[in-house]
């Protein structure tokens, strides 16, 4: 047994006596393991130190080592410890791991200490794992009991512990610290550093900064001060840690450029410190366990310091962190915390570095890195999942390097591939996020199944073939075939899935005798060129070609006698590196199917895999397999079944299907998609679709106008959910590609991915999703439903001017400003968000129905105000025709049914411009009224009318409402008037802020301007007190301990939204002229939100009709034009039933948070002006974020309870008439809420546009 090695007794020279043993590693002559065991009065300590591993394995600095250990039973079995030592963790029911990059300590209570411990060492480096064992490939075994008996008890270096060195105590130190006092005097004499201008991110650091951090377990504390003076930055650290007198206390630290960044050594030598271990950390001793000073030159000072405390002495040691379990951090620059890493940034950096910077890298290391990421106990987030999918799929299509001066053994690759599949299955099973599941399923498609048992078979198999047929091998004489000899090298050191294609190509060559057949097959099946093959098997091994030809880029010798053996060898390669085709996975899952019927069904599906009849069977089998998806083979089979269904479905021509067949076909695809995503919103949409197609049909006759309108709602909701998933995944993957592109373009990069491949990767990959099939079905189905509902291809939002004449211009989205010479133009856009401003010179906006906007979206209001025609079309042929007319001058007209038509204008018909253009032409700029100075810091609603010029239209019109009891309510309100933001800016406490704000505005970085206002603007105490008091006085007190100040500052900051700045520039409004008041109200707990246009703006509407729109939840989803439709109906006087235009389909509703909150609404002096609608340019912000939740319309009364719906619409019509009468019959746009008790609240009313 290893414990019988010579025991060495080290005498106490400033430390305790202990027994130790020196152990050797198998195959690593320069590496060793030093073990010492000692005892205190209460504990047994096992200290293990590793030496020479990095040097022996030829690894870089970035490595990690772990002790993979357990207790050792008398019979030789591994058993778990009775207690888990500090720093160690369980990794399975038996084994544990503890970090041991250089050394580690296992401390056990004396009565729980094991008799012996068994371990191996696990090394992580460059994505690769090395399992290191003792001589002869055995496990290391430490006879703890024997070693303890040979060593006397000794003290530990544990904070707060009693030991032979004496009781723990906080070290004494002088009351004064002269060096610190002198530095503070020098800093005060020199003054604070001059503030740099021009760059907000380079904030000036204060002359002195100090802080305190508590130690974990409340064992003590660390005090620190940073002092800047005379070109230097000094860091004073003082520890208050109870330790025995003989123990040393050190800082184990690293410099950081930004909070959370990598540890680095100081740029210049730092007196009193010693570099330690991995070349990134240094250590510095606290003198007498009390104090230390670290002095940097100003130019070499890092952004900050990160450190842990390390105590050692008497043979024991301890690592101490903060009370929250994190590293200590000391900022040395003012913006140190601003650059903290976001979610997934560390993973992004690791992948970018490995793919573009490492000199040694291979596909094996890549798979190991992904496996480690998937094996964490913490579930993967979307950014991490996107990186996994991106790198695996890019590698699978050979857009990333597979072989970069790095070798590995086939058995390691085989084990890694098998383990990766298991880790991926566990990660998919653990994820409750639909986007993560979709990304990981994309990644699974790029993973070979792997087989740990087949790794050695690859190595031995090629050797057996060579020896059986007398092919030369190294110095062994035989038939000389350079290709086989080089491929043999690759199979031993870089075996990967591409060896399957190489073997298939070689078999084709053996049949034909033409070397071109080999390289043709490899190119067709693996996308590997001869140049790529030349890079293989060149990882520092012997070049057997002897003629300079590289890798496998050499013609093989024709040896047809190898054919049968090589065909058998192909089976080995497929078993290890393949196994992901449908038949292989059906076989692999034997013994794992939930029942015999599922196994029979799997093979039946394979046998008729290309028949359309297989679609339903695939969905049925996948539903049976769903509980078993945590298993690697079952997950891979499930993904293969989804791929097969999509392949068969893509061959189906939906354009020729009968409409009911198309609905049935789409239903099957949705059931399949549901199994892949587990998305609550998708499932709710499917529930509505199923009710309308397989259930009670909503009480309507199939294909009646009413049924078609309901089906349009169901299809619209599904379309939005599917498009959202596809867009999100495309964006996430493209972000990864953009990062890779940037990394590859940096100086020092050793590999640069193909920019053309990266540019379209996100969009191309999203097309592989099943959501794309749903979109194809909807493109065929939705126009039929619209026609069935009596709707034409066009949906009109704004009728525009009497004459609409302009030149057709196709564009992806509306620009902020129209280029010179383009007006007047008819914009045919691909998309519209609803928030845009319509540039002067555009007379019409036409777009696809998929991006249609609500009648009360802000862009719709501006379109009507500016007399711009705004309409959407669901007919792709019409849109294609319009695109073909790009550059043509046309006259647009509206048919009696509301369809848009066009013709060539007469020669004498002049250009017609929008109202915005007319206003500019007449005045040169839009005139914004200048308000008087603020009459007070905040006005109650009772003061709104008399201070009309100090508040915006929202506040004023609200105060004009005079409801009678029982009619409707208005919320208690107060408004911070125009000019208060400017007064706050003038406050002396904001002098520095104001100067820096002006600099940022000059840079036109509007996002930074907004965040700067919210984060840095100081509110005077008097203003805060006034807001609290006034809202309490009007009956709307703010909740205690909520950060309402950020909401108010956020409204002010929205003066610099991109759309607001663009609008002001277009309309000639100066920065100083535009002012924002802030209307504060409690957020009503709405069951529904509504908008009433008291006079319908729809084409051919009865002049007495109102147009009413209703959504579930709060009105944010309505006025912001979030995807989907509202319930829309025309309601007239008398008892006639409302005319329903659309049913609601917005997938996500916005709801009042539990416990309620307040909303701070923007109320500018630039809204509702002559020729310009400024509504929606500025933000309204809630104090507490409102939850967004999926809406289930399958049981929603707005859709399926006709009496409830009609009564509500009639009630809202009557409300509109009451409010209209309040304003002397002037038509109004009214926003409000229906509370859960059915009562109505009017939130704002403004003159209708």
Coordinates of C-alpha atoms in Angstrom, one line a residue, residues 449-689:
X449 CA -23.2 10.3 -29.5
X450 CA -19.7 9.0 -28.3
X451 CA -18.8 5.7 -26.8
X452 CA -16.3 5.5 -24.0
X453 CA -15.7 1.8 -24.7
X454 CA -14.8 2.4 -28.3
X455 CA -11.9 4.9 -27.9
X456 CA -9.2 2.3 -27.7
X457 CA -10.8 0.3 -30.5
X458 CA -10.0 3.3 -32.9
X459 CA -6.4 3.2 -31.9
X460 CA -5.9 -0.5 -32.0
X461 CA -8.1 -1.0 -35.0
X462 CA -5.9 1.0 -37.4
X463 CA -2.8 -0.7 -36.0
X464 CA -4.3 -4.1 -36.6
X465 CA -5.1 -3.2 -40.2
X466 CA -1.6 -1.9 -40.8
X467 CA 0.0 -5.0 -39.2
X468 CA -2.3 -7.5 -40.9
X469 CA -1.5 -6.1 -44.3
X470 CA 2.1 -5.3 -43.7
X471 CA 1.9 -1.5 -44.0
X472 CA 4.9 0.4 -42.7
X473 CA 4.5 1.8 -39.2
X474 CA 7.1 4.1 -38.0
X475 CA 10.4 2.1 -38.1
X476 CA 8.6 -1.2 -38.7
X477 CA 9.3 -2.2 -42.3
X478 CA 6.4 -2.8 -44.7
X479 CA 4.4 -1.4 -47.6
X480 CA 4.9 2.4 -47.7
X481 CA 1.7 4.4 -47.9
X482 CA 2.2 8.0 -46.7
X483 CA -1.5 8.6 -46.4
X484 CA -2.2 5.6 -44.1
X485 CA 0.9 6.5 -42.0
X486 CA -0.3 10.1 -41.6
X487 CA -3.9 9.1 -41.0
X488 CA -2.7 6.6 -38.4
X489 CA -1.0 9.6 -36.6
X490 CA -4.2 11.6 -36.7
X491 CA -6.3 8.7 -35.4
X492 CA -3.9 8.3 -32.4
X493 CA -3.7 12.0 -31.6
X494 CA -6.7 13.9 -33.2
X495 CA -9.4 11.4 -33.9
X496 CA -12.7 13.2 -34.5
X497 CA -16.1 12.8 -36.3
X498 CA -14.4 13.8 -39.6
X499 CA -12.6 10.5 -39.6
X500 CA -15.9 8.9 -40.7
X501 CA -15.9 10.9 -43.9
X502 CA -12.2 10.2 -44.4
X503 CA -12.8 6.5 -44.0
X504 CA -15.8 6.6 -46.4
X505 CA -13.7 8.5 -48.9
X506 CA -10.8 6.1 -48.6
X507 CA -13.2 3.2 -49.2
X508 CA -14.4 4.9 -52.4
X509 CA -10.8 5.3 -53.4
X510 CA -10.1 1.6 -52.7
X511 CA -13.0 0.7 -55.1
X512 CA -12.0 3.1 -57.9
X513 CA -8.3 3.5 -57.5
X514 CA -8.8 7.3 -58.2
X515 CA -7.4 9.5 -55.3
X516 CA -9.8 12.3 -56.4
X517 CA -12.7 10.2 -55.2
X518 CA -11.3 10.2 -51.6
X519 CA -11.0 14.0 -51.5
X520 CA -14.4 14.5 -53.2
X521 CA -16.2 12.3 -50.7
X522 CA -14.6 14.1 -47.8
X523 CA -15.5 17.5 -49.2
X524 CA -19.1 16.5 -49.9
X525 CA -19.8 14.8 -46.5
X526 CA -17.6 16.7 -44.1
X527 CA -17.0 20.0 -46.0
X528 CA -13.3 19.5 -45.6
X529 CA -11.0 20.6 -48.4
X530 CA -7.6 19.2 -49.3
X531 CA -6.1 22.2 -47.7
X532 CA -8.0 21.5 -44.5
X533 CA -6.7 17.9 -44.6
X534 CA -3.2 19.2 -44.9
X535 CA -3.6 20.7 -41.4
X536 CA -4.4 17.3 -39.9
X537 CA -1.8 15.2 -38.1
X538 CA 0.7 18.1 -37.8
X539 CA 0.7 18.5 -34.1
X540 CA 4.5 18.1 -33.7
X541 CA 4.6 14.5 -34.8
X542 CA 6.8 12.9 -37.4
X543 CA 6.1 13.8 -41.0
X544 CA 6.0 10.4 -42.7
X545 CA 5.7 11.9 -46.2
X546 CA 9.4 12.9 -46.0
X547 CA 8.7 15.3 -48.9
X548 CA 7.1 18.3 -47.2
X549 CA 3.5 17.4 -48.1
X550 CA 1.4 18.3 -45.1
X551 CA -0.9 16.1 -43.1
X552 CA -3.4 14.1 -45.1
X553 CA -3.0 16.1 -48.2
X554 CA -1.2 13.3 -50.0
X555 CA -2.4 10.7 -52.5
X556 CA -2.8 7.2 -51.0
X557 CA -1.3 4.1 -52.4
X558 CA -4.0 1.8 -53.9
X559 CA -4.3 -1.2 -51.7
X560 CA -7.7 -2.8 -52.5
X561 CA -6.9 -5.8 -50.2
X562 CA -7.7 -3.4 -47.3
X563 CA -11.4 -2.9 -48.3
X564 CA -13.1 -5.4 -46.1
X565 CA -11.1 -4.6 -43.0
X566 CA -11.5 -0.9 -43.6
X567 CA -15.2 -1.3 -44.0
X568 CA -15.3 -2.9 -40.6
X569 CA -13.2 -0.1 -39.2
X570 CA -15.7 2.4 -40.5
X571 CA -18.3 0.7 -38.2
X572 CA -15.9 1.4 -35.2
X573 CA -15.6 5.1 -36.2
X574 CA -19.3 5.5 -36.6
X575 CA -19.9 3.8 -33.2
X576 CA -17.6 6.3 -31.5
X577 CA -18.0 9.5 -33.5
X578 CA -21.4 9.1 -35.1
X579 CA -24.4 7.3 -33.9
X580 CA -26.7 10.3 -34.4
X581 CA -28.7 9.1 -37.4
X582 CA -32.2 7.9 -36.7
X583 CA -31.6 4.2 -37.1
X584 CA -28.5 4.2 -34.8
X585 CA -30.4 6.1 -32.2
X586 CA -33.4 3.7 -32.4
X587 CA -30.9 0.9 -31.7
X588 CA -29.1 2.8 -29.0
X589 CA -32.3 3.4 -27.0
X590 CA -33.1 -0.3 -26.7
X591 CA -33.7 -1.0 -23.0
X592 CA -34.5 2.7 -22.4
X593 CA -37.9 3.0 -24.1
X594 CA -40.8 3.5 -21.7
X595 CA -42.6 0.4 -23.1
X596 CA -42.2 -2.2 -25.8
X597 CA -44.8 -0.4 -28.0
X598 CA -42.6 2.7 -28.1
X599 CA -39.6 0.6 -29.3
X600 CA -41.7 -0.9 -32.1
X601 CA -43.0 2.5 -33.0
X602 CA -39.5 3.9 -33.3
X603 CA -38.4 1.3 -35.8
X604 CA -41.7 1.7 -37.7
X605 CA -41.1 5.4 -38.0
X606 CA -37.6 4.7 -39.3
X607 CA -38.9 2.3 -41.9
X608 CA -41.5 4.8 -43.2
X609 CA -39.6 7.9 -42.3
X610 CA -40.2 9.7 -45.6
X611 CA -44.0 9.2 -45.7
X612 CA -46.3 12.1 -44.7
X613 CA -48.2 9.6 -42.6
X614 CA -45.3 9.4 -40.2
X615 CA -45.9 12.9 -38.8
X616 CA -48.6 11.9 -36.3
X617 CA -46.5 8.8 -35.2
X618 CA -43.5 11.0 -34.5
X619 CA -45.6 13.3 -32.3
X620 CA -47.0 10.3 -30.5
X621 CA -43.6 8.7 -29.9
X622 CA -42.1 12.0 -28.7
X623 CA -44.8 12.4 -26.2
X624 CA -44.1 8.9 -24.8
X625 CA -40.4 9.7 -24.6
X626 CA -40.8 13.0 -22.9
X627 CA -40.4 11.7 -19.3
X628 CA -37.1 10.0 -20.3
X629 CA -35.4 13.1 -21.9
X630 CA -32.8 13.3 -19.1
X631 CA -31.2 10.3 -20.7
X632 CA -28.5 11.0 -23.3
X633 CA -29.7 8.5 -26.0
X634 CA -33.4 9.3 -25.5
X635 CA -32.7 13.1 -25.9
X636 CA -30.7 12.5 -29.1
X637 CA -33.4 10.3 -30.5
X638 CA -36.0 12.9 -29.6
X639 CA -34.0 15.6 -31.5
X640 CA -33.6 13.2 -34.4
X641 CA -37.3 12.6 -34.5
X642 CA -38.0 16.4 -34.5
X643 CA -35.6 16.8 -37.4
X644 CA -37.2 14.0 -39.3
X645 CA -40.7 15.5 -38.8
X646 CA -39.4 18.9 -40.0
X647 CA -37.7 17.2 -43.1
X648 CA -41.0 15.5 -44.1
X649 CA -43.1 18.6 -43.4
X650 CA -40.8 20.8 -45.5
X651 CA -41.5 18.6 -48.5
X652 CA -45.2 19.3 -48.1
X653 CA -46.6 22.1 -50.4
X654 CA -48.9 24.1 -48.1
X655 CA -49.9 26.3 -50.9
X656 CA -51.8 23.4 -52.5
X657 CA -53.5 22.1 -49.3
X658 CA -57.2 22.4 -48.8
X659 CA -57.9 24.9 -45.9
X660 CA -59.0 22.2 -43.4
X661 CA -56.1 20.0 -44.3
X662 CA -53.8 22.9 -43.7
X663 CA -55.3 23.5 -40.3
X664 CA -54.8 19.8 -39.4
X665 CA -51.3 19.9 -40.7
X666 CA -50.5 23.0 -38.6
X667 CA -52.0 21.3 -35.5
X668 CA -49.6 18.4 -35.8
X669 CA -46.7 20.8 -36.2
X670 CA -47.8 22.7 -33.1
X671 CA -48.0 19.6 -31.0
X672 CA -44.5 18.7 -32.1
X673 CA -43.2 22.1 -31.2
X674 CA -44.9 22.0 -27.8
X675 CA -42.9 19.0 -26.9
X676 CA -39.6 20.8 -27.8
X677 CA -40.2 24.1 -26.1
X678 CA -42.4 23.6 -23.0
X679 CA -43.3 27.3 -23.4
X680 CA -46.4 28.3 -21.3
X681 CA -47.2 31.1 -23.8
X682 CA -47.1 28.7 -26.7
X683 CA -49.2 26.2 -24.9
X684 CA -51.8 28.8 -24.1
X685 CA -51.9 29.8 -27.8
X686 CA -52.3 26.1 -28.7
X687 CA -55.1 25.8 -26.3
X688 CA -57.1 28.5 -28.1
X689 CA -56.2 27.1 -31.5

